[in-house]
Each structure stands twice: as structure tokens, then as C-alpha cells.
Amino acid sequence: APEEDNNSDIISDLTGHIGRWQLMWAFLLSLFQFPSTFHLFSFVFEGASKDFWCAAPDHLKSIPSAIWRNITQPKDGCSIIDFNFNEVSAKNFTDVLSDTFNVTLIECKSFQYDMDLIGKTVISEWQLICNRASMVSVVEMCFLAGAAVGSVCSGWISDQFGRRITLMSFATVQCCIGILLAFASSLSTFMVLRFISGVTSMAVLVVSFVLVVELVSGKYRTIIGILNLLPLSIAYMIITGIAYAARDWRTIQLIGTIPCFLLLVMWLNVPESPRWLLARGRTDELKEIINRIAVRNRISLPDNYEKLLISPPDVDATVSILDLFRGKFRRTTLLMTVIWFSLVLLYFGITLHMNNLGGNIYTNTLMAAAVEGVAILCSIIVVLKLGIRINLVIYMLVAGLACLMVNFVPDGNLWMIITLVLIGKCTIGATNAIIQTFTAYQYPTMMRNLGVGAGNFAAGVALIVVPYLWLMEHIQVFLPMTIMGGFGIVGAIALMLLQDRSPKTKRQQRVKKQCPPDHMKIPTNAFENSAYKHTET
């Protein structure tokens, strides 16, 4: 097809844009989304808030909890009346303590939790309530801070040492840390392990995605890139089922982590990115992969095809973060940073805090996951028809406006609020499915992983902000939604200012023929000339 031919390179000329081999590895590599999604969303249940109150002495346990709380804790569940409960029994309890309005209150020394809906959590095990309630945000931030670090570090490491070794190394550490988390004996140990888990989980997400999109080309890069995130919504549903059945955070952690070890079986078989090998000048390894693809896809390779595998002149050039802020990539990187921050603030601000709407935590989570899956599937058709950037702009605008319109909902109309939030969730979910593919198109092969990693670093910063953003609802109930809506508008504007390098639809190609072609543009430095022209599709 003309659209595909315009996005060809020597790899796709030899092996095709897509085939059975590429489809097989696109599916297998998408499975790496499951463990990362589990670690990302598991804290929704492992750290879920629940009702609590001051625990009754053993000899008063038979008193109904509602009566015990109403009489002994007139203020809240953190304080109790100053009274010697050894002087009363369950029989005369209500008679002796009938008037507690003028008594002194003291801090509770032990607590009891409502275990009906949610079982044992991190909060109940380490008493993260009352004056320690702020620690919940800190614990959540540990993982998210690690995710910010992992997004950039993994990009640089995989650009230097390869996608395959980076992916499998981080996946191995991720599995081991997941098991250790289930046996954490203290809060400090749990927080350290969650930080490392954040580093590895985001690294696996970034590197597996980049490897997948570098195995295909043409319009299939967009399709496969979006489908690579479909397991995210499926994993979200599975997590909900595990949490509903287990009702204990340690059991949830174990059940969700053990299957991840099955992915390590693929270590010896996972292919390296052929385009990364070409960019690095490692033609011997590249020929092995091309031959493997040819056999699997049943295609014939031309004689002496290895002579066509021309390496870039500067294959030994070192790529660093500073390259993202040089030449024509400076504007791209700055705008992509704003876009990623805005997107993730909306996406996780809604996803991780659906419970703020009220209702059942399991129902809310399943509903969010279902909307996410529908958004990912629908986004493929829309993107192929209209193009990537215009869809991102529309999605960000709709998500931002939906969040802002919550302020104008009449009081007490919960269903209208939920409808607007689901509209925002659907559109921002579609944006989240497209953004990584869109970002990958903005950078050449040698910089692609670093570019995606920089976007994920901005996402990590947004993730750190999310727990504290929702604390603002104590100032004004819809203030977090208003802030998220504002960033949705900002993200849409940044997308409109961006110079788009993603593949064009057939309609866009007809319009582009009237404009000067890209090859007439003069590269700003030797690195762009060698890396961009020789390795980008």
C-alpha cells in the first residue's frame, strides 16, 4: 500500500511490514504488560482505605460495634473517652456510659477495622491511620518515584546495551521483588521494595513497548503499538478478581507475582530489535534475525542481501539525555514532556481514585477497566482513519472538558458526575493507548527509547503528584477535577504546537504532496543526519 511504502526501510523491504513472526512476538511481548500493570495497580487494593474505630477490651467484645462506637467515640475513630473500662461489663455497659458528652477524650492505643468489604491491607497492618494517615501517600509515592527513575534509566540502558537484555534483566528483578514484597516485615522494608518495584515495572513497560514497535513498520506499528496496551485493561480486571477472592494484601501480592516467572522462560528466545542492531552496526546478529523472520514468514531473501544492511556512519556515537534537547528535538522533547505530564495526571488521577466517587471498590474498578479496553480497541479504527495527532488533540480536549464540567453538575446528581468521569476515563484511556506509539514516531531509532523514557519520566512526576492532588478535595470537593481538566486543555494545546513526525493517512499524504518534502530539510547536526535518516522508518 502507498501508506506503507512511504514508511519503509531496509528491514521492512526484506522481511515485510508484518508477518507471522512479528505477530507472534508482538503477542508474547505484550504479556510483559501483565506483571507491570499488577504492581502499578495492586496498591489500589493493598492500600485501600477502610472504616476503623478504637478496639474494645476483650471482655467487651460482645457489644455490637455500632453501640460501642457511638458511646465511646463521640468525635472520630482516632479518639476514645477517658474511662476505666475494667469497671464495666457487657451487661451494664450502656447504663453506666449513657452520658459521654462532657468526658475527656484520649488517643486510641489499639484499633479494629471493618473487614467486610476489604480484608487485611497495608493500612490495617501498619496502622496508617489518624496521625499516620499521611504515610499512605508517602508509601504510594515510593512506587511512583521509582517508576519515574525507571522510565529514564531503562531508556538509556536499552539504547546502550540493547532492548532484549534490558527487558529480561528488569523482568527478572521485578519477579523477585514481587515475592519479597509479600514477606515484607516492616513498613520501611515495604517502601524500599516498592521503590525498586516501581523502577523495574516502568522499565519493563517502556522497553517491551519499544521492542514491539521496532519489530514492525508501516501502519502496523500504530496498530501493534496500541494493541500492546490492551493487556493493561485485562490485567486490571484480573487484579480486581484476585483482590476480591483473596482479601489479604500478602496473598494478593503472591498470587499476582508467581505467574510472572513464566515470562522468564522466554529469556533465550526473545529477539533483539533488528532496527537497533542496524543502528549499532551489528550486522551478523541482524542477519540471524532476518533469516529467522524469513523462515517463519515463508519469504525468500535476495542473494547477498547483507550488502544492503548499510550501517549509519556514526554507529559508535554515544546517545545521552542531552541529545533530546539539541537541534530539532529540543522543541519536540519539551512539548512531549508537557503532554505526558498532562495525560498521566488525568489518566491516573481518575483511574487510581475512582473510589472517591463512592460506591463499591470492585465495581468501580471493573467499570474503569472495561471502559479502558473499549477505548483502546476503538482508538485503532479512529487513528487509522484520521491520523494520530488529531485524535490525541480531540481526546485530550474532551477529557479536560469532561473534568471541568463536573463543577456545573447540580448538587446530588451522582450519576451525571459518574457519566462525565467515565467520558473522561474513556477518552484519556484512548490517549494513553496512543501516546507511546506517537512518541516513538517523534524520535529516530538511536533516540527512541530515550525519548519514550523522557516522556515516562514526566509521567512519573505526574504520578507522584496524583496522591497529593486528591488531598485538595478537602479544600473544595471538585478542585482536583478542575486542575486535571485544566491540564487536559494544556496538553491539547501542546499537541497542536508539536511538529508531527508520525505516519500520515492517505488523505494527509495527498495534502502533503503540495508541500516541500521532508528530504529537502537540512539536518542540524551530524548525529541527526546519521541516526535519523539511516535508521528511522
Coordinates of C-alpha atoms in Angstrom, one line a residue, residues 109-438:
K109 CA -4.0 2.6 71.6
S110 CA -5.5 -0.2 69.5
F111 CA -7.8 -0.3 66.6
Q112 CA -10.4 -2.5 64.9
Y113 CA -11.2 -2.5 61.2
D114 CA -14.2 -3.2 59.1
M115 CA -13.2 -6.4 57.3
D116 CA -16.5 -7.0 55.4
L117 CA -15.7 -5.4 52.0
I118 CA -11.9 -5.3 52.1
G119 CA -9.7 -7.7 54.1
K120 CA -6.3 -7.1 55.6
T121 CA -4.4 -4.2 53.9
V122 CA -1.1 -2.4 54.4
I123 CA -3.0 0.3 56.2
S124 CA -4.5 -2.0 58.8
E125 CA -1.3 -4.0 59.3
W126 CA 0.9 -1.0 60.0
Q127 CA -1.8 1.3 61.4
L128 CA -1.5 4.0 58.7
I129 CA -4.5 6.0 60.2
C130 CA -5.1 9.0 62.3
N131 CA -1.8 10.9 62.8
R132 CA -0.1 8.4 60.5
A133 CA -2.6 8.7 57.7
S134 CA -0.3 10.9 55.6
M135 CA 2.1 7.9 55.3
V136 CA -0.3 6.3 52.8
S137 CA 0.6 9.0 50.3
V138 CA 4.3 8.5 51.0
V139 CA 4.1 4.8 50.6
E140 CA 2.2 5.2 47.3
M141 CA 4.8 7.8 46.2
C142 CA 7.7 5.4 46.7
F143 CA 6.5 3.2 43.9
L144 CA 5.7 6.2 41.7
A145 CA 9.1 7.8 42.3
G146 CA 10.7 4.5 41.4
A147 CA 8.6 4.5 38.2
A148 CA 10.0 7.9 37.3
V149 CA 13.6 6.8 37.7
G150 CA 13.0 3.5 35.9
S151 CA 11.4 5.2 32.9
V152 CA 14.6 7.2 32.1
C153 CA 17.2 4.8 33.3
S154 CA 15.8 1.9 31.3
G155 CA 15.7 4.1 28.1
W156 CA 19.4 4.9 28.4
I157 CA 20.4 1.3 29.3
S158 CA 18.5 -0.3 26.5
D159 CA 19.8 2.2 24.0
Q160 CA 23.3 1.3 25.0
F161 CA 23.1 -2.4 25.6
G162 CA 20.0 -3.5 23.7
R163 CA 16.3 -4.0 24.2
R164 CA 16.5 -7.7 24.9
I165 CA 19.0 -7.9 27.7
T166 CA 17.5 -4.8 29.4
L167 CA 13.9 -6.2 29.2
M168 CA 14.7 -9.6 30.6
S169 CA 17.1 -8.3 33.3
F170 CA 14.5 -5.9 34.7
A171 CA 11.7 -8.5 34.4
T172 CA 13.8 -10.9 36.5
V173 CA 14.3 -8.4 39.2
Q174 CA 10.7 -7.4 39.1
C175 CA 9.6 -11.0 39.8
C176 CA 12.0 -11.4 42.7
I177 CA 11.0 -8.1 44.3
G178 CA 7.3 -9.0 43.9
I179 CA 7.9 -12.1 46.0
L180 CA 9.9 -10.2 48.6
L181 CA 7.1 -7.7 48.9
A182 CA 4.7 -10.4 50.1
F183 CA 7.0 -11.2 53.0
A184 CA 8.0 -7.6 54.0
S185 CA 8.2 -7.5 57.8
S186 CA 8.2 -3.7 58.3
L187 CA 6.8 -0.6 56.6
S188 CA 10.3 0.7 55.8
T189 CA 11.2 -2.5 54.1
F190 CA 7.9 -2.4 52.2
M191 CA 8.6 1.1 51.0
V192 CA 12.1 0.3 49.8
L193 CA 10.9 -2.7 47.9
R194 CA 8.0 -0.7 46.4
F195 CA 10.5 1.8 45.1
I196 CA 12.6 -0.9 43.4
S197 CA 9.3 -2.4 42.1
G198 CA 8.5 0.9 40.6
V199 CA 11.8 1.1 38.8
T200 CA 11.6 -2.4 37.3
S201 CA 7.9 -2.2 36.4
M202 CA 8.2 1.0 34.4
A203 CA 11.4 -0.2 32.8
V204 CA 9.6 -3.4 31.6
L205 CA 6.7 -1.3 30.3
V206 CA 8.9 1.1 28.4
V207 CA 11.4 -1.4 26.9
S208 CA 8.8 -4.0 25.9
F209 CA 6.8 -1.4 24.1
V210 CA 9.8 0.0 22.2
L211 CA 10.9 -3.5 21.2
V212 CA 7.4 -4.4 19.9
V213 CA 7.1 -1.3 17.7
E214 CA 10.6 -1.8 16.3
L215 CA 9.7 -5.3 15.1
V216 CA 7.0 -4.0 12.7
S217 CA 6.7 -1.0 10.4
G218 CA 4.2 1.0 8.3
K219 CA 0.7 1.4 9.7
Y220 CA 1.1 -1.8 11.7
R221 CA 3.4 0.0 14.0
T222 CA 0.5 2.1 15.1
I223 CA -1.9 -0.9 15.4
I224 CA 0.6 -3.1 17.3
G225 CA 1.7 -0.2 19.5
I226 CA -1.9 0.4 20.6
L227 CA -2.8 -3.3 21.0
N228 CA 0.3 -3.7 23.1
L229 CA -1.5 -1.8 25.9
L230 CA -4.7 -3.9 25.7
P231 CA -3.4 -6.3 28.4
L232 CA -3.4 -3.3 30.7
S233 CA -7.2 -3.3 31.0
I234 CA -7.4 -7.1 31.1
A235 CA -4.8 -7.2 33.9
Y236 CA -6.8 -4.5 35.7
M237 CA -9.8 -6.8 35.7
I238 CA -7.7 -9.8 36.8
I239 CA -6.3 -7.8 39.7
T240 CA -9.8 -7.0 40.8
G241 CA -10.8 -10.6 40.8
I242 CA -7.7 -11.6 42.8
A243 CA -8.3 -8.9 45.3
Y244 CA -12.0 -9.9 45.7
A245 CA -11.1 -13.5 46.3
A246 CA -8.0 -13.1 48.4
R247 CA -9.0 -10.3 50.8
D248 CA -5.4 -10.1 52.2
W249 CA -2.7 -7.9 50.7
R250 CA 0.1 -10.5 51.1
T251 CA -1.9 -13.2 49.3
I252 CA -2.8 -10.7 46.6
Q253 CA 0.9 -9.9 46.1
L254 CA 1.9 -13.6 45.9
I255 CA -0.9 -14.7 43.5
G256 CA -0.2 -11.7 41.2
T257 CA 3.6 -12.3 41.2
I258 CA 4.1 -16.0 40.9
P259 CA 2.8 -16.3 37.3
C260 CA 5.3 -13.6 36.2
F261 CA 8.1 -16.1 36.5
L262 CA 6.7 -17.9 33.4
L263 CA 7.8 -15.0 31.3
L264 CA 11.4 -15.6 32.2
V265 CA 11.3 -18.9 30.2
M266 CA 11.4 -16.7 27.1
W267 CA 14.8 -15.2 28.0
L268 CA 16.8 -17.2 25.4
N269 CA 14.3 -16.8 22.7
V270 CA 13.3 -13.1 22.9
P271 CA 14.7 -11.4 19.8
E272 CA 16.8 -8.2 19.8
S273 CA 15.3 -5.3 17.9
P274 CA 16.6 -5.6 14.2
R275 CA 16.5 -1.8 13.8
W276 CA 18.6 -1.3 17.0
L277 CA 21.1 -3.9 15.6
L278 CA 21.2 -2.0 12.3
A279 CA 21.7 1.3 14.1
R280 CA 24.6 -0.2 16.1
G281 CA 26.2 -1.8 13.1
R282 CA 25.9 -5.4 14.4
T283 CA 25.1 -6.9 11.1
D284 CA 26.0 -10.5 12.0
E285 CA 23.3 -10.7 14.7
L286 CA 20.9 -8.8 12.4
K287 CA 21.4 -11.4 9.6
E288 CA 20.5 -14.2 12.0
I289 CA 17.2 -12.4 13.0
I290 CA 16.3 -11.6 9.3
N291 CA 16.9 -15.3 8.4
R292 CA 14.7 -16.4 11.3
I293 CA 12.0 -14.0 10.1
A294 CA 12.2 -15.2 6.5
V295 CA 11.8 -18.8 7.6
R296 CA 8.9 -18.2 9.8
N297 CA 7.1 -15.9 7.3
R298 CA 8.0 -18.1 4.4
I299 CA 9.6 -15.4 2.3
S300 CA 12.6 -15.5 0.0
L301 CA 15.5 -13.2 0.6
P302 CA 17.6 -11.9 -2.3
D303 CA 21.1 -13.2 -2.8
N304 CA 23.8 -11.3 -0.9
Y305 CA 21.2 -9.2 0.8
E306 CA 23.6 -8.5 3.6
K307 CA 25.3 -5.9 1.4
L308 CA 22.1 -3.9 1.7
L309 CA 22.5 -3.7 5.5
I310 CA 24.3 -0.4 5.5
S311 CA 25.2 0.8 9.0
P312 CA 25.0 4.5 9.8
P313 CA 28.3 6.3 9.6
D314 CA 28.3 7.2 13.3
V315 CA 27.3 3.8 14.8
D316 CA 29.6 4.4 17.8
A317 CA 28.0 7.8 18.6
T318 CA 27.0 8.0 22.2
V319 CA 23.4 9.0 22.9
S320 CA 22.7 10.9 26.0
I321 CA 19.7 12.7 27.6
L322 CA 21.3 16.0 26.3
D323 CA 20.7 14.9 22.7
L324 CA 16.9 15.2 23.4
F325 CA 17.4 18.9 23.9
R326 CA 19.6 19.6 20.9
G327 CA 18.6 20.7 17.4
K328 CA 15.1 20.0 16.1
F329 CA 14.5 17.6 19.0
R330 CA 14.5 20.3 21.7
R331 CA 11.0 21.6 20.8
T332 CA 9.7 18.1 20.5
T333 CA 11.1 17.0 23.9
L334 CA 9.8 20.0 25.8
L335 CA 6.3 19.7 24.3
M336 CA 6.2 15.9 24.8
T337 CA 7.1 16.5 28.4
V338 CA 4.1 18.7 28.9
I339 CA 1.8 16.3 27.0
W340 CA 2.9 13.3 29.0
F341 CA 2.6 15.1 32.4
S342 CA -0.9 16.3 31.5
L343 CA -2.1 13.0 30.2
V344 CA -0.8 10.9 33.1
L345 CA -2.2 13.4 35.6
L346 CA -5.7 12.9 34.1
Y347 CA -5.4 9.2 33.5
F348 CA -4.1 8.1 36.9
G349 CA -5.9 10.9 38.7
I350 CA -9.2 9.3 37.5
T351 CA -8.1 5.6 37.5
L352 CA -6.5 5.4 40.9
H353 CA -9.2 7.4 42.6
M354 CA -12.4 6.1 41.2
N355 CA -13.3 5.3 44.8
N356 CA -13.6 9.0 45.5
L357 CA -16.9 8.8 43.6
G358 CA -18.3 6.5 46.2
G359 CA -19.7 3.0 45.7
N360 CA -18.1 -0.4 45.6
I361 CA -14.4 -0.5 45.0
Y362 CA -14.6 -3.7 43.0
T363 CA -17.5 -2.4 40.8
N364 CA -15.7 0.9 40.2
T365 CA -12.5 -0.8 39.2
L366 CA -14.2 -3.3 36.8
M367 CA -16.1 -0.4 35.3
A368 CA -12.9 1.6 34.8
A369 CA -11.1 -1.4 33.2
A370 CA -14.0 -2.2 30.8
V371 CA -14.1 1.4 29.6
E372 CA -10.3 1.3 29.2
G373 CA -10.5 -1.8 27.0
V374 CA -13.2 -0.4 24.8
A375 CA -11.3 2.9 24.4
I376 CA -8.1 1.0 23.3
L377 CA -9.9 -1.1 20.7
C378 CA -11.9 1.9 19.3
S379 CA -8.8 4.1 19.1
I380 CA -7.2 1.8 16.5
I381 CA -10.0 2.4 13.9
V382 CA -10.2 6.1 14.6
V383 CA -6.5 6.6 14.4
L384 CA -6.2 4.8 11.0
K385 CA -8.9 7.0 9.6
L386 CA -8.0 10.4 10.9
G387 CA -4.4 10.2 12.0
I388 CA -2.7 10.1 15.4
R389 CA -2.2 13.7 16.4
I390 CA -5.7 15.0 15.6
N391 CA -7.2 12.2 17.7
L392 CA -4.9 12.9 20.6
V393 CA -5.9 16.6 20.5
I394 CA -9.6 15.7 20.4
Y395 CA -9.3 13.1 23.2
M396 CA -7.3 15.5 25.5
L397 CA -9.8 18.3 24.9
V398 CA -12.8 16.1 25.6
A399 CA -11.2 14.6 28.7
G400 CA -10.3 18.0 30.0
L401 CA -13.8 19.5 29.4
A402 CA -15.5 16.5 31.0
C403 CA -13.5 17.0 34.2
L404 CA -14.2 20.8 34.2
M405 CA -18.0 20.2 33.6
V406 CA -18.2 18.3 36.9
N407 CA -18.3 21.7 38.6
F408 CA -21.6 22.6 36.9
V409 CA -23.5 19.4 37.8
P410 CA -26.4 20.1 40.1
D411 CA -25.9 19.0 43.7
G412 CA -26.7 15.4 44.5
N413 CA -26.7 14.3 40.8
L414 CA -24.2 11.5 41.3
W415 CA -25.0 9.7 38.1
M416 CA -24.3 12.7 36.0
I417 CA -20.9 13.1 37.8
I418 CA -20.1 9.4 37.1
T419 CA -21.1 9.8 33.5
L420 CA -18.8 12.8 33.0
V421 CA -15.9 10.9 34.7
L422 CA -16.4 7.9 32.6
I423 CA -16.4 10.0 29.4
G424 CA -13.1 11.5 30.7
K425 CA -11.8 8.0 31.5
C426 CA -12.7 6.7 28.1
T427 CA -11.1 9.5 26.1
I428 CA -8.0 9.7 28.3
G429 CA -7.7 5.9 28.2
A430 CA -7.6 6.1 24.4
T431 CA -5.0 8.8 24.7
N432 CA -2.9 6.7 27.0
A433 CA -3.1 3.8 24.4
I434 CA -1.8 6.0 21.6
I435 CA 0.7 8.3 23.2
Q436 CA 3.6 5.8 23.4
T437 CA 3.3 5.0 19.7
F438 CA 3.0 8.7 18.9

